[in-house]
Tab-separated table of C-alpha atoms in Angstrom:
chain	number	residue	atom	x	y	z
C	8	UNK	CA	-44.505	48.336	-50.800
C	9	UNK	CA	-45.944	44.847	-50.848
C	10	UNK	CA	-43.283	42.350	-49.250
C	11	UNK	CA	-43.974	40.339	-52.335
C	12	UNK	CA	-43.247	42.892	-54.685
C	13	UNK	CA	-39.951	43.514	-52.318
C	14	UNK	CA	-38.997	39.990	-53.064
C	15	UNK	CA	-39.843	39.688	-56.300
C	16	UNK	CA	-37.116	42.970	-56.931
C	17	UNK	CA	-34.534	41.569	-54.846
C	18	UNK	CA	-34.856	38.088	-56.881
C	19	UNK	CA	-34.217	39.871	-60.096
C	20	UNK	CA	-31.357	42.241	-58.914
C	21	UNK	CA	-29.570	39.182	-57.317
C	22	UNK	CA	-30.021	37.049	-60.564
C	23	UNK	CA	-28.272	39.730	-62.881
C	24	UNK	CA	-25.904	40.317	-60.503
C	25	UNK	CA	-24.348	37.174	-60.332
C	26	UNK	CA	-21.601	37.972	-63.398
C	27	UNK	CA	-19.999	40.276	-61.068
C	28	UNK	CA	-20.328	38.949	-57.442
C	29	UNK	CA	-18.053	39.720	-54.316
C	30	UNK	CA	-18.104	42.842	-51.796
C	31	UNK	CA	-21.525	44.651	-52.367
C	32	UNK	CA	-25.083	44.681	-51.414
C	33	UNK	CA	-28.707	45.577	-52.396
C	34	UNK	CA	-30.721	47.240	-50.090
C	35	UNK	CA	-34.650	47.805	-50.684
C	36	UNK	CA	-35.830	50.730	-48.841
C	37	UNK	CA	-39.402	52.340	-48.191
C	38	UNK	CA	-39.991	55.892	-48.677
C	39	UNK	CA	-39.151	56.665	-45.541
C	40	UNK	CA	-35.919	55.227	-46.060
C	41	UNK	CA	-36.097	52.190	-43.742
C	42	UNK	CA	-34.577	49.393	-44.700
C	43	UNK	CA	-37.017	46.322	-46.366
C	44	UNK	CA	-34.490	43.918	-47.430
C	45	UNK	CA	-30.981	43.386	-47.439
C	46	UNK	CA	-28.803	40.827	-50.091
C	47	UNK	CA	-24.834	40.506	-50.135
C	48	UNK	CA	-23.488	40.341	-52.832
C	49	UNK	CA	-19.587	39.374	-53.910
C	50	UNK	CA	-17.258	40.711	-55.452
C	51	UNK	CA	-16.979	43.683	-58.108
C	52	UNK	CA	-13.873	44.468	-59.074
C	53	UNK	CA	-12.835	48.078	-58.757
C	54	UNK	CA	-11.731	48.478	-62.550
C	55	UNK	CA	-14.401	47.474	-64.318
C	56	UNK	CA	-16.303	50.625	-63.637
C	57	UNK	CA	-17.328	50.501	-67.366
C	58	UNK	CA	-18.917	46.913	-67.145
C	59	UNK	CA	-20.372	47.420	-63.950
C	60	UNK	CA	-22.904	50.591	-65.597
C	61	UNK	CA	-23.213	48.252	-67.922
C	62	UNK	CA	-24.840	45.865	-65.455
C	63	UNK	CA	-26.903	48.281	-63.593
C	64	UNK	CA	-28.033	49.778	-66.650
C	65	UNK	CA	-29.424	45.782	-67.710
C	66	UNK	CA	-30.441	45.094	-63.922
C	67	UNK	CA	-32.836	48.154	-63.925
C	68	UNK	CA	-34.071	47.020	-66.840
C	69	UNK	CA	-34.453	43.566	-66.040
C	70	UNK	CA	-36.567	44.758	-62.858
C	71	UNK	CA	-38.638	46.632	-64.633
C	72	UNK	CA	-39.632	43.943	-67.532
C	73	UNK	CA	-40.157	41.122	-64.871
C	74	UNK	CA	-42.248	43.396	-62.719
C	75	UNK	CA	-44.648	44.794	-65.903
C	76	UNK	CA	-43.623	48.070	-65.702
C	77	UNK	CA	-42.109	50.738	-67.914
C	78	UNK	CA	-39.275	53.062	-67.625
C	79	UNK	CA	-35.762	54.529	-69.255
C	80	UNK	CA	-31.934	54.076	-68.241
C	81	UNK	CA	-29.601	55.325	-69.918
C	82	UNK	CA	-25.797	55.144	-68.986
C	83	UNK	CA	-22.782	57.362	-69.133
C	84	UNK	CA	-19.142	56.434	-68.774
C	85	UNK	CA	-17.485	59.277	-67.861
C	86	UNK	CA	-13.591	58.831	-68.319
C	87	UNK	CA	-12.343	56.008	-65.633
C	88	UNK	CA	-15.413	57.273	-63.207
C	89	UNK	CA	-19.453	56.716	-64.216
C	90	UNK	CA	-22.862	57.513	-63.717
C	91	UNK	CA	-25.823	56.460	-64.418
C	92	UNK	CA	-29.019	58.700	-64.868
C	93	UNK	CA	-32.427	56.311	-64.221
C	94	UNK	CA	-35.649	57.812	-64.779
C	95	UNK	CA	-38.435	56.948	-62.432
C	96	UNK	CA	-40.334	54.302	-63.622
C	97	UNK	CA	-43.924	53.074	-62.146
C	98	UNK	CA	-44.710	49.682	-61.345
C	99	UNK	CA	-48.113	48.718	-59.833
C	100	UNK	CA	-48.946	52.352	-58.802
C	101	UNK	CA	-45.780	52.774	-57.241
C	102	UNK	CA	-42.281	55.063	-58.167
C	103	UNK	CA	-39.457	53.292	-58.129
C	104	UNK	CA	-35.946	54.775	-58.224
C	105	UNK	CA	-32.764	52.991	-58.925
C	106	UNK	CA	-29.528	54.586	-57.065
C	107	UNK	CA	-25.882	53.019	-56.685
C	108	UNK	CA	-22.857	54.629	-54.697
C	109	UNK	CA	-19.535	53.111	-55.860
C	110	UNK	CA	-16.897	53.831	-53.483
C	111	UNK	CA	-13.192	53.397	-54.829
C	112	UNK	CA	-10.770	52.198	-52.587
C	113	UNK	CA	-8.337	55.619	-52.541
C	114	UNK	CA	-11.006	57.737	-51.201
C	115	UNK	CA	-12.450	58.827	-54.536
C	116	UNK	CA	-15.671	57.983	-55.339
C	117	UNK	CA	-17.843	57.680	-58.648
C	118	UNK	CA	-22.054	58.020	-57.516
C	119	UNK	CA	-25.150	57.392	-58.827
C	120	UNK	CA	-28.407	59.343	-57.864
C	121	UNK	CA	-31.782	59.617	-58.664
C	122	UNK	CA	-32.618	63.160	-58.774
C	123	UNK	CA	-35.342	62.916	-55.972
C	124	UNK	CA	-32.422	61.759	-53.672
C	125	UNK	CA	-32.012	64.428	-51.251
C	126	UNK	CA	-28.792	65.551	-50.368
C	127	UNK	CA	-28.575	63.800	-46.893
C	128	UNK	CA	-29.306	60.853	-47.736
C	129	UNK	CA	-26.237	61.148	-50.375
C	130	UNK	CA	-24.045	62.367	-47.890
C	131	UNK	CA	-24.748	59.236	-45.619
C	132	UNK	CA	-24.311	57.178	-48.727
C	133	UNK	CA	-20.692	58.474	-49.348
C	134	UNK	CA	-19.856	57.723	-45.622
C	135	UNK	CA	-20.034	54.254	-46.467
C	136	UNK	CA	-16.429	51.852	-46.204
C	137	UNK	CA	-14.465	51.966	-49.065
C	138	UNK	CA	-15.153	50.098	-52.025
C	139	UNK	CA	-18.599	49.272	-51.095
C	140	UNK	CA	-21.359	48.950	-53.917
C	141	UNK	CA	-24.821	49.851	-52.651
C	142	UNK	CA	-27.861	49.740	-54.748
C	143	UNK	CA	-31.185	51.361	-52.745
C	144	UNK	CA	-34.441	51.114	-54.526
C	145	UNK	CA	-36.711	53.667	-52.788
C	146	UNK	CA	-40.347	53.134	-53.296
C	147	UNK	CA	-42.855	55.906	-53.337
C	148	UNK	CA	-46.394	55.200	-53.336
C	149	UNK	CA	-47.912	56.856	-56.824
C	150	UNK	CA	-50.694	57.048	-58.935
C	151	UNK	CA	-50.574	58.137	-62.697
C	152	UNK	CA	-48.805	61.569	-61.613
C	153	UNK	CA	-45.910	60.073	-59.860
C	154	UNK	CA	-43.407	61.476	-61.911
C	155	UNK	CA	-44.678	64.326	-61.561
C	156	UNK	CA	-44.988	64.533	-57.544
C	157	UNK	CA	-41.075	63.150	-57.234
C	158	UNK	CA	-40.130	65.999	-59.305
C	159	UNK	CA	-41.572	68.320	-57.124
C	160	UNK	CA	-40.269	66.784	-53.942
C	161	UNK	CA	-37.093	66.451	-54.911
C	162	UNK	CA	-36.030	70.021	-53.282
């Protein structure tokens, strides 16, 4: 991934973010899982579970409108907990996934995952501190059958 197209992403997520600032971060990663860019952001509190899917949901969206590309989210609210399924979505020849890990402060957590995410890498995402947001965009290098390769790596 382009370091402009890396900005350009983290410009967007940080712009729809700011409703709900305080105690998170967005991390872009590469495929390989290595770390492009890193924003803070504040503070989300840990009971508006409902209105944070609601921002992801608009943020994914909002990244992939101000980038040209074309994609799918659709969000879930599942009782006091939520999830969010994301499609892939292909922006200049590359896949982009969109992946959050909510932890809540007594231990329980409520995650988000892209089904290409293998299971170590969610593992290491629910060792995180409590009560830390994370958002990683991973970015696979694709051509018109991107889709199709991610779902076929995703074992």
């Amino acid at each position: 991934m382009s370091v402009g197209i890396a900005r350009e992403i983290m410009d967007v997520l940080e712009s729809v973010s700011r409703p709900l600032r305080d105690n998170g971060s967005f991390l872009l990663t590469d495929e390989r899982g290595l770390i492009i860019a890193e924003r803070l952001v504040a503070d989300v509190p840990t009971n508006a579970f409902a209105a944070m899917a609601s921002l992801m949901a608009h943020t994914a969206k909002r990244v992939l409108s101000s980038l040209g590309g074309s994609g799918n989210t659709t969000v879930t609210v599942v009782s006091d907990d939520f999830e969010i399924h994301s499609r892939g979505f292909l922006v200049r020849n590359k896949m982009f996934q969109l992946s959050v890990v909510v932890h809540r402060p007594r231990g329980r957590f409520a995650y988000l995952r892209h089904r290409s995410l293998r299971r170590g890498n969610v593992e290491r995402l629910l060792g995180k501190a409590a009560d830390e947001i994370q958002w990683k965009l991973h970015a696979h290098i694709g051509e018109d059958s991107a889709l199709e390769n991610i779902a076929h790596t995703q074992h």
